[in-house]
mmCIF file of N, CA and C in Angstrom:
data_model
loop_
_atom_site.group_PDB
_atom_site.id
_atom_site.type_symbol
_atom_site.label_atom_id
_atom_site.label_comp_id
_atom_site.label_asym_id
_atom_site.label_seq_id
_atom_site.Cartn_x
_atom_site.Cartn_y
_atom_site.Cartn_z
ATOM 1 N N MET X 227 11.221 -11.847 12.343
ATOM 2 C CA MET X 227 10.672 -11.057 12.233
ATOM 3 C C MET X 227 11.292 -10.335 10.727
ATOM 4 N N GLY X 228 12.208 -10.719 10.321
ATOM 5 C CA GLY X 228 12.894 -9.819 9.174
ATOM 6 C C GLY X 228 12.140 -10.888 8.212
ATOM 7 N N ASP X 229 11.820 -12.105 8.001
ATOM 8 C CA ASP X 229 11.171 -12.711 6.699
ATOM 9 C C ASP X 229 9.471 -12.159 6.899
ATOM 10 N N LEU X 230 9.006 -11.365 7.948
ATOM 11 C CA LEU X 230 7.845 -11.152 7.581
ATOM 12 C C LEU X 230 7.924 -9.813 7.209
ATOM 13 N N LEU X 231 8.588 -8.917 7.277
ATOM 14 C CA LEU X 231 8.708 -7.692 6.983
ATOM 15 C C LEU X 231 9.053 -8.072 5.529
ATOM 16 N N GLU X 232 10.195 -8.751 5.228
ATOM 17 C CA GLU X 232 10.474 -8.950 3.787
ATOM 18 C C GLU X 232 9.424 -9.092 2.793
ATOM 19 N N THR X 233 8.284 -10.198 3.521
ATOM 20 C CA THR X 233 7.026 -10.821 2.674
ATOM 21 C C THR X 233 6.296 -9.794 2.576
ATOM 22 N N LEU X 234 6.101 -8.794 3.491
ATOM 23 C CA LEU X 234 5.481 -7.758 3.641
ATOM 24 C C LEU X 234 5.828 -6.303 2.935
ATOM 25 N N LEU X 235 6.476 -6.193 2.614
ATOM 26 C CA LEU X 235 7.293 -5.163 1.820
ATOM 27 C C LEU X 235 7.170 -5.710 0.066
ATOM 28 N N GLU X 236 7.100 -7.236 0.008
ATOM 29 C CA GLU X 236 6.971 -7.532 -1.448
ATOM 30 C C GLU X 236 5.245 -7.239 -1.607
ATOM 31 N N CYS X 237 4.634 -7.531 -0.859
ATOM 32 C CA CYS X 237 3.362 -7.920 -0.902
ATOM 33 C C CYS X 237 2.365 -5.996 -0.993
ATOM 34 N N GLU X 238 3.162 -5.190 -0.184
ATOM 35 C CA GLU X 238 2.991 -3.452 -0.516
ATOM 36 C C GLU X 238 3.352 -2.981 -1.820
ATOM 37 N N THR X 239 4.815 -3.844 -1.971
ATOM 38 C CA THR X 239 5.283 -2.931 -3.316
ATOM 39 C C THR X 239 4.566 -3.744 -4.726
ATOM 40 N N ARG X 240 3.772 -4.686 -5.183
ATOM 41 C CA ARG X 240 2.772 -5.325 -5.783
ATOM 42 C C ARG X 240 1.798 -4.264 -5.794
ATOM 43 N N VAL X 241 1.025 -3.947 -4.666
ATOM 44 C CA VAL X 241 0.174 -2.658 -4.503
ATOM 45 C C VAL X 241 0.998 -1.619 -5.207
ATOM 46 N N TRP X 242 1.873 -1.154 -5.040
ATOM 47 C CA TRP X 242 2.415 0.267 -6.071
ATOM 48 C C TRP X 242 2.626 -0.267 -7.243
ATOM 49 N N GLN X 243 3.069 -1.078 -7.989
ATOM 50 C CA GLN X 243 3.225 -1.912 -9.084
ATOM 51 C C GLN X 243 1.953 -1.958 -9.977
ATOM 52 N N ALA X 244 1.204 -1.853 -9.076
ATOM 53 C CA ALA X 244 -0.182 -2.094 -9.753
ATOM 54 C C ALA X 244 -0.714 -0.759 -10.060
ATOM 55 N N LEU X 245 -0.408 0.385 -9.513
ATOM 56 C CA LEU X 245 -0.560 1.923 -9.337
ATOM 57 C C LEU X 245 0.424 2.331 -11.227
ATOM 58 N N VAL X 246 1.619 2.095 -10.845
ATOM 59 C CA VAL X 246 2.588 2.039 -12.117
ATOM 60 C C VAL X 246 2.125 1.828 -13.528
ATOM 61 N N ALA X 247 1.200 0.342 -13.085
ATOM 62 C CA ALA X 247 0.701 -0.178 -14.195
ATOM 63 C C ALA X 247 -0.360 -0.098 -14.638
ATOM 64 N N GLY X 248 -1.082 0.679 -13.641
ATOM 65 C CA GLY X 248 -2.883 0.543 -13.961
ATOM 66 C C GLY X 248 -3.394 -0.676 -14.011
ATOM 67 N N ASP X 249 -3.085 -1.521 -13.202
ATOM 68 C CA ASP X 249 -3.545 -3.335 -13.381
ATOM 69 C C ASP X 249 -4.493 -2.941 -12.233
ATOM 70 N N ALA X 250 -5.741 -2.793 -12.430
ATOM 71 C CA ALA X 250 -6.635 -2.774 -11.261
ATOM 72 C C ALA X 250 -6.945 -4.193 -11.204
ATOM 73 N N ALA X 251 -6.670 -5.050 -11.664
ATOM 74 C CA ALA X 251 -7.146 -6.752 -11.556
ATOM 75 C C ALA X 251 -6.009 -6.649 -10.396
ATOM 76 N N ALA X 252 -4.243 -6.667 -10.704
ATOM 77 C CA ALA X 252 -3.526 -6.532 -9.346
ATOM 78 C C ALA X 252 -3.995 -5.924 -8.277
ATOM 79 N N ASP X 253 -4.210 -5.215 -8.209
ATOM 80 C CA ASP X 253 -4.943 -4.200 -7.394
ATOM 81 C C ASP X 253 -5.691 -5.040 -6.478
ATOM 82 N N ILE X 254 -6.628 -5.226 -7.121
ATOM 83 C CA ILE X 254 -7.467 -6.068 -6.055
ATOM 84 C C ILE X 254 -7.292 -7.224 -5.651
ATOM 85 N N ALA X 255 -6.309 -7.425 -6.369
ATOM 86 C CA ALA X 255 -5.946 -9.358 -5.958
ATOM 87 C C ALA X 255 -5.338 -9.085 -4.526
ATOM 88 N N ALA X 256 -4.524 -8.042 -4.353
ATOM 89 C CA ALA X 256 -3.969 -7.568 -3.179
ATOM 90 C C ALA X 256 -4.851 -7.185 -2.004
ATOM 91 N N LEU X 257 -6.196 -6.632 -2.209
ATOM 92 C CA LEU X 257 -6.584 -6.054 -1.182
ATOM 93 C C LEU X 257 -8.059 -6.932 -0.824
ATOM 94 N N ASP X 258 -8.278 -7.068 0.549
ATOM 95 C CA ASP X 258 -9.259 -7.788 1.026
ATOM 96 C C ASP X 258 -10.402 -7.485 0.500
ATOM 97 N N PRO X 259 -11.733 -8.192 0.723
ATOM 98 C CA PRO X 259 -12.955 -7.259 -0.234
ATOM 99 C C PRO X 259 -13.416 -6.468 1.300
ATOM 100 N N GLY X 260 -12.975 -6.793 2.368
ATOM 101 C CA GLY X 260 -13.578 -5.465 3.249
ATOM 102 C C GLY X 260 -12.299 -4.352 3.418
ATOM 103 N N PHE X 261 -11.564 -4.322 2.105
ATOM 104 C CA PHE X 261 -10.336 -3.288 2.582
ATOM 105 C C PHE X 261 -10.994 -1.794 2.664
ATOM 106 N N LEU X 262 -9.975 -1.292 3.629
ATOM 107 C CA LEU X 262 -10.717 0.532 4.434
ATOM 108 C C LEU X 262 -9.575 0.788 4.194
ATOM 109 N N GLY X 263 -9.566 1.960 2.993
ATOM 110 C CA GLY X 263 -8.255 2.825 2.888
ATOM 111 C C GLY X 263 -8.837 4.890 4.054
ATOM 112 N N VAL X 264 -7.550 5.014 4.230
ATOM 113 C CA VAL X 264 -7.933 5.948 4.971
ATOM 114 C C VAL X 264 -7.158 7.299 4.473
ATOM 115 N N TYR X 265 -7.730 8.374 3.694
ATOM 116 C CA TYR X 265 -6.500 8.748 3.452
ATOM 117 C C TYR X 265 -6.808 10.309 3.724
ATOM 118 N N PRO X 266 -5.861 11.467 2.941
ATOM 119 C CA PRO X 266 -5.790 12.498 3.209
ATOM 120 C C PRO X 266 -7.366 13.268 3.287
ATOM 121 N N ASP X 267 -8.030 12.842 1.692
ATOM 122 C CA ASP X 267 -9.107 12.951 0.854
ATOM 123 C C ASP X 267 -10.646 12.336 1.280
ATOM 124 N N GLY X 268 -10.190 11.346 2.132
ATOM 125 C CA GLY X 268 -11.499 10.736 3.056
ATOM 126 C C GLY X 268 -11.157 8.925 2.929
ATOM 127 N N PHE X 269 -12.369 8.404 3.101
ATOM 128 C CA PHE X 269 -12.183 6.497 2.752
ATOM 129 C C PHE X 269 -12.298 6.360 1.569
ATOM 130 N N ALA X 270 -11.938 5.122 1.237
ATOM 131 C CA ALA X 270 -11.966 4.519 0.140
ATOM 132 C C ALA X 270 -12.078 2.727 0.458
ATOM 133 N N GLY X 271 -12.874 1.898 -0.117
ATOM 134 C CA GLY X 271 -12.939 0.575 -0.073
ATOM 135 C C GLY X 271 -12.108 0.240 -1.213
ATOM 136 N N ARG X 272 -12.189 -1.230 -1.353
ATOM 137 C CA ARG X 272 -11.424 -1.926 -2.228
ATOM 138 C C ARG X 272 -11.873 -1.467 -3.997
ATOM 139 N N ASP X 273 -13.076 -1.360 -4.049
ATOM 140 C CA ASP X 273 -13.319 -0.899 -5.182
ATOM 141 C C ASP X 273 -13.266 0.140 -5.811
ATOM 142 N N ALA X 274 -13.104 1.419 -4.924
ATOM 143 C CA ALA X 274 -12.267 2.479 -4.650
ATOM 144 C C ALA X 274 -11.221 2.868 -5.294
ATOM 145 N N HIS X 275 -10.342 2.088 -4.454
ATOM 146 C CA HIS X 275 -9.194 1.946 -4.678
ATOM 147 C C HIS X 275 -8.785 1.645 -6.106
ATOM 148 N N ALA X 276 -9.064 0.220 -6.657
ATOM 149 C CA ALA X 276 -8.727 -0.207 -8.023
ATOM 150 C C ALA X 276 -9.561 0.894 -9.074
ATOM 151 N N GLY X 277 -10.669 1.322 -8.875
ATOM 152 C CA GLY X 277 -11.066 2.211 -9.433
ATOM 153 C C GLY X 277 -10.462 3.468 -10.246
ATOM 154 N N GLN X 278 -9.346 4.199 -9.094
ATOM 155 C CA GLN X 278 -8.635 5.274 -9.698
ATOM 156 C C GLN X 278 -7.794 4.844 -10.980
ATOM 157 N N LEU X 279 -7.369 3.418 -11.199
ATOM 158 C CA LEU X 279 -6.876 3.150 -12.647
ATOM 159 C C LEU X 279 -7.317 3.264 -13.621
ATOM 160 N N ALA X 280 -8.885 3.332 -13.600
ATOM 161 C CA ALA X 280 -9.866 3.094 -14.670
ATOM 162 C C ALA X 280 -9.543 3.770 -15.967
ATOM 163 N N ASN X 281 -8.606 4.451 -15.813
ATOM 164 C CA ASN X 281 -7.894 5.575 -16.794
ATOM 165 C C ASN X 281 -6.386 5.580 -17.042
ATOM 166 N N GLY X 282 -5.882 3.868 -16.117
ATOM 167 C CA GLY X 282 -4.801 4.068 -16.419
ATOM 168 C C GLY X 282 -4.070 4.497 -15.401
ATOM 169 N N PRO X 283 -2.311 4.254 -15.404
ATOM 170 C CA PRO X 283 -1.563 4.341 -13.941
ATOM 171 C C PRO X 283 -1.762 5.786 -13.080
ATOM 172 N N THR X 284 -1.588 6.126 -12.304
ATOM 173 C CA THR X 284 -1.884 6.922 -11.527
ATOM 174 C C THR X 284 -0.804 7.316 -10.587
ATOM 175 N N VAL X 285 0.582 6.635 -10.835
ATOM 176 C CA VAL X 285 2.010 6.690 -10.121
ATOM 177 C C VAL X 285 2.955 6.306 -11.461
ATOM 178 N N ALA X 286 3.884 7.484 -11.656
ATOM 179 C CA ALA X 286 4.821 6.997 -12.685
ATOM 180 C C ALA X 286 5.957 6.588 -11.763
ATOM 181 N N ARG X 287 6.560 6.783 -10.610
ATOM 182 C CA ARG X 287 7.645 6.078 -9.936
ATOM 183 C C ARG X 287 7.436 6.330 -8.499
ATOM 184 N N PHE X 288 8.101 4.928 -7.903
ATOM 185 C CA PHE X 288 7.950 5.310 -6.317
ATOM 186 C C PHE X 288 9.262 4.545 -5.833
ATOM 187 N N THR X 289 9.262 4.928 -4.620
ATOM 188 C CA THR X 289 10.567 4.281 -3.654
ATOM 189 C C THR X 289 10.011 3.849 -2.230
ATOM 190 N N LEU X 290 10.216 3.113 -1.700
ATOM 191 C CA LEU X 290 9.343 2.615 0.102
ATOM 192 C C LEU X 290 11.044 2.453 0.554
ATOM 193 N N SER X 291 10.783 3.306 1.878
ATOM 194 C CA SER X 291 11.963 3.264 2.856
ATOM 195 C C SER X 291 11.854 2.939 4.008
ATOM 196 N N HIS X 292 12.390 2.714 5.388
ATOM 197 C CA HIS X 292 12.448 3.114 6.640
ATOM 198 C C HIS X 292 11.150 2.068 7.175
ATOM 199 N N ALA X 293 10.599 0.989 6.292
ATOM 200 C CA ALA X 293 9.946 -0.334 7.095
ATOM 201 C C ALA X 293 10.077 -0.854 7.936
ATOM 202 N N ARG X 294 9.242 -0.949 8.779
ATOM 203 C CA ARG X 294 8.948 -1.873 9.526
ATOM 204 C C ARG X 294 8.031 -2.652 10.277
ATOM 205 N N VAL X 295 7.728 -3.780 10.765
ATOM 206 C CA VAL X 295 6.625 -4.520 10.858
ATOM 207 C C VAL X 295 6.246 -4.448 12.186
ATOM 208 N N LEU X 296 4.980 -4.737 12.701
ATOM 209 C CA LEU X 296 4.666 -4.833 14.168
ATOM 210 C C LEU X 296 3.387 -6.034 13.976
ATOM 211 N N GLU X 297 3.935 -7.109 14.540
ATOM 212 C CA GLU X 297 2.975 -8.425 14.311
ATOM 213 C C GLU X 297 2.112 -8.120 15.629
ATOM 214 N N LEU X 298 0.858 -8.314 14.903
ATOM 215 C CA LEU X 298 -0.713 -7.896 15.952
ATOM 216 C C LEU X 298 -1.376 -8.792 16.503
ATOM 217 N N ALA X 299 -1.106 -10.225 15.865
ATOM 218 C CA ALA X 299 -1.720 -11.454 15.753
ATOM 219 C C ALA X 299 -1.187 -12.602 14.803
ATOM 220 N N PRO X 300 -1.108 -14.144 15.427
ATOM 221 C CA PRO X 300 -0.730 -14.835 14.674
ATOM 222 C C PRO X 300 -1.201 -14.681 12.891
ATOM 223 N N GLY X 301 0.066 -14.197 12.165
ATOM 224 C CA GLY X 301 -1.119 -14.076 10.689
ATOM 225 C C GLY X 301 -1.398 -12.885 10.262
ATOM 226 N N CYS X 302 -1.536 -11.817 11.374
ATOM 227 C CA CYS X 302 -1.899 -10.477 10.876
ATOM 228 C C CYS X 302 -0.594 -9.734 11.429
ATOM 229 N N ALA X 303 -0.340 -8.489 10.937
ATOM 230 C CA ALA X 303 0.570 -7.807 10.992
ATOM 231 C C ALA X 303 0.154 -6.218 10.181
ATOM 232 N N VAL X 304 0.918 -5.152 10.928
ATOM 233 C CA VAL X 304 0.802 -4.013 10.315
ATOM 234 C C VAL X 304 2.320 -3.400 9.460
ATOM 235 N N LEU X 305 2.426 -3.263 8.681
ATOM 236 C CA LEU X 305 3.473 -2.647 7.605
ATOM 237 C C LEU X 305 3.377 -1.056 8.089
ATOM 238 N N SER X 306 4.735 -0.330 8.140
ATOM 239 C CA SER X 306 4.837 0.649 8.214
ATOM 240 C C SER X 306 6.101 1.627 7.721
ATOM 241 N N TYR X 307 6.129 2.289 6.991
ATOM 242 C CA TYR X 307 6.908 2.968 5.961
ATOM 243 C C TYR X 307 6.755 4.059 4.922
ATOM 244 N N CYS X 308 7.727 4.661 4.575
ATOM 245 C CA CYS X 308 8.052 5.848 4.018
ATOM 246 C C CYS X 308 7.799 5.733 2.223
ATOM 247 N N ALA X 309 6.670 6.373 2.187
ATOM 248 C CA ALA X 309 6.826 6.438 0.101
ATOM 249 C C ALA X 309 7.346 7.736 -0.225
ATOM 250 N N ARG X 310 8.024 7.899 -1.511
ATOM 251 C CA ARG X 310 8.132 8.774 -1.992
ATOM 252 C C ARG X 310 8.077 8.373 -3.648
ATOM 253 N N TYR X 311 7.172 9.305 -3.957
ATOM 254 C CA TYR X 311 6.405 8.466 -5.111
ATOM 255 C C TYR X 311 6.093 9.877 -5.868
ATOM 256 N N ARG X 312 5.843 9.916 -7.713
ATOM 257 C CA ARG X 312 5.398 10.988 -8.412
ATOM 258 C C ARG X 312 4.096 10.719 -8.946
ATOM 259 N N ARG X 313 3.031 11.361 -8.984
ATOM 260 C CA ARG X 313 1.885 11.339 -9.689
ATOM 261 C C ARG X 313 2.263 11.465 -11.079
ATOM 262 N N VAL X 314 1.363 10.461 -11.918
ATOM 263 C CA VAL X 314 1.215 10.554 -13.290
ATOM 264 C C VAL X 314 1.122 12.181 -13.586
ATOM 265 N N GLY X 315 1.793 12.711 -14.468
ATOM 266 C CA GLY X 315 1.609 14.020 -14.769
ATOM 267 C C GLY X 315 2.189 15.458 -14.444
ATOM 268 N N ARG X 316 2.569 14.639 -13.247
ATOM 269 C CA ARG X 316 2.713 15.935 -12.119
ATOM 270 C C ARG X 316 4.686 15.984 -12.215
ATOM 271 N N LYS X 317 5.005 16.977 -11.705
ATOM 272 C CA LYS X 317 6.667 17.546 -11.982
ATOM 273 C C LYS X 317 7.498 17.161 -10.846
ATOM 274 N N ALA X 318 6.925 17.294 -9.797
ATOM 275 C CA ALA X 318 7.428 16.733 -8.333
ATOM 276 C C ALA X 318 6.966 16.003 -7.541
ATOM 277 N N ASP X 319 8.268 15.114 -6.954
ATOM 278 C CA ASP X 319 7.681 13.974 -6.210
ATOM 279 C C ASP X 319 6.852 14.346 -4.988
ATOM 280 N N GLU X 320 6.105 13.612 -4.147
ATOM 281 C CA GLU X 320 5.475 13.549 -3.128
ATOM 282 C C GLU X 320 5.913 12.745 -1.633
ATOM 283 N N ALA X 321 5.913 12.482 -0.911
ATOM 284 C CA ALA X 321 6.247 11.514 0.176
ATOM 285 C C ALA X 321 4.957 11.289 1.058
ATOM 286 N N MET X 322 4.815 10.368 1.731
ATOM 287 C CA MET X 322 3.926 10.255 2.555
ATOM 288 C C MET X 322 4.077 9.165 3.199
ATOM 289 N N TYR X 323 3.368 8.844 5.185
ATOM 290 C CA TYR X 323 4.083 7.707 5.678
ATOM 291 C C TYR X 323 2.876 6.957 5.208
ATOM 292 N N VAL X 324 2.528 5.804 5.224
ATOM 293 C CA VAL X 324 1.938 5.147 5.350
ATOM 294 C C VAL X 324 1.818 3.378 6.234
ATOM 295 N N SER X 325 0.782 2.891 6.800
ATOM 296 C CA SER X 325 0.617 1.722 7.650
ATOM 297 C C SER X 325 -0.396 1.168 6.926
ATOM 298 N N SER X 326 -0.148 -0.020 6.891
ATOM 299 C CA SER X 326 -0.957 -1.140 6.193
ATOM 300 C C SER X 326 -1.516 -2.423 6.937
ATOM 301 N N ILE X 327 -2.428 -2.928 7.632
ATOM 302 C CA ILE X 327 -2.254 -3.848 7.798
ATOM 303 C C ILE X 327 -2.407 -5.303 7.101
ATOM 304 N N TRP X 328 -1.917 -6.251 7.147
ATOM 305 C CA TRP X 328 -1.967 -7.648 6.138
ATOM 306 C C TRP X 328 -2.504 -8.313 6.800
ATOM 307 N N ARG X 329 -3.161 -9.731 6.244
ATOM 308 C CA ARG X 329 -3.729 -10.662 6.953
ATOM 309 C C ARG X 329 -3.345 -11.990 6.177
ATOM 310 N N ARG X 330 -2.689 -12.771 6.977
ATOM 311 C CA ARG X 330 -2.636 -14.291 5.962
ATOM 312 C C ARG X 330 -3.637 -14.899 5.497
ATOM 313 N N ASP X 331 -3.994 -15.296 4.313
ATOM 314 C CA ASP X 331 -5.588 -15.837 3.576
ATOM 315 C C ASP X 331 -5.431 -17.416 3.585
ATOM 316 N N GLY X 332 -6.208 -18.019 3.529
ATOM 317 C CA GLY X 332 -6.270 -19.730 3.831
ATOM 318 C C GLY X 332 -5.700 -19.747 2.908
ATOM 319 N N GLU X 333 -5.191 -19.533 2.158
ATOM 320 C CA GLU X 333 -3.821 -19.990 0.682
ATOM 321 C C GLU X 333 -2.532 -19.907 1.017
ATOM 322 N N GLY X 334 -2.068 -19.147 1.993
ATOM 323 C CA GLY X 334 -1.076 -18.769 2.427
ATOM 324 C C GLY X 334 -0.568 -17.720 2.233
ATOM 325 N N GLY X 335 -1.428 -17.073 1.523
ATOM 326 C CA GLY X 335 -0.796 -15.708 0.847
ATOM 327 C C GLY X 335 -1.075 -14.180 1.818
ATOM 328 N N TRP X 336 -1.112 -13.151 1.622
ATOM 329 C CA TRP X 336 -1.575 -12.243 2.372
ATOM 330 C C TRP X 336 -2.410 -11.042 1.517
ATOM 331 N N ARG X 337 -3.701 -10.803 2.109
ATOM 332 C CA ARG X 337 -4.500 -9.727 1.877
ATOM 333 C C ARG X 337 -4.191 -7.977 2.970
ATOM 334 N N ASN X 338 -4.536 -7.566 1.960
ATOM 335 C CA ASN X 338 -4.300 -5.861 2.855
ATOM 336 C C ASN X 338 -5.491 -5.377 2.889
ATOM 337 N N LEU X 339 -5.937 -5.459 4.855
ATOM 338 C CA LEU X 339 -6.942 -4.725 5.128
ATOM 339 C C LEU X 339 -7.441 -3.863 6.026
ATOM 340 N N PHE X 340 -6.354 -2.844 5.694
ATOM 341 C CA PHE X 340 -6.517 -1.436 5.927
ATOM 342 C C PHE X 340 -4.973 -0.679 5.427
ATOM 343 N N SER X 341 -5.472 0.665 5.226
ATOM 344 C CA SER X 341 -4.307 1.392 5.094
ATOM 345 C C SER X 341 -4.451 2.691 4.774
ATOM 346 N N GLN X 342 -3.787 3.335 5.858
ATOM 347 C CA GLN X 342 -3.875 5.020 6.173
ATOM 348 C C GLN X 342 -2.700 5.476 5.409
ATOM 349 N N ASP X 343 -2.986 6.652 5.174
ATOM 350 C CA ASP X 343 -1.681 7.567 4.122
ATOM 351 C C ASP X 343 -1.537 9.170 5.528
ATOM 352 N N THR X 344 -0.766 9.153 5.420
ATOM 353 C CA THR X 344 -0.436 10.329 6.429
ATOM 354 C C THR X 344 0.806 11.101 5.441
ATOM 355 N N PRO X 345 0.398 12.489 4.880
ATOM 356 C CA PRO X 345 1.643 13.173 4.110
ATOM 357 C C PRO X 345 2.672 14.164 4.915
ATOM 358 N N ALA X 346 3.646 13.458 4.655
ATOM 359 C CA ALA X 346 4.946 14.301 5.034
ATOM 360 C C ALA X 346 4.936 15.335 5.051
ATOM 361 N N VAL X 347 5.640 15.593 6.126
ATOM 362 C CA VAL X 347 5.574 17.630 5.750
ATOM 363 C C VAL X 347 7.545 17.478 6.372
ATOM 364 N N GLY X 348 8.127 18.936 6.175
ATOM 365 C CA GLY X 348 9.113 19.582 6.556
ATOM 366 C C GLY X 348 10.617 18.188 5.947
#
């Protein structure tokens, strides 16, 4: 299970790095065409997720911690972790818990099917 955790954490980190770089193409490459994001402000598909980068980076920095993985089926797993990040133009960090479902694609890579963010309180 350790290899799966490492693999999916690397995949998830690439999504965060795309937000830091403002790289919509990298963001789209990581997300399944049918991607669904569930966020405190509503739902988003793949195009909306990548669309947030139209004006450049949205995240200045991030760290991911407390990662864990649960295999749902062969080639499909949920990665859950805590993200601490700072949005571009903000002075304070924010934290949230994230759960992302990843599925192995036909080429041996992984695509993000679903992600849900829960603001951390306390």
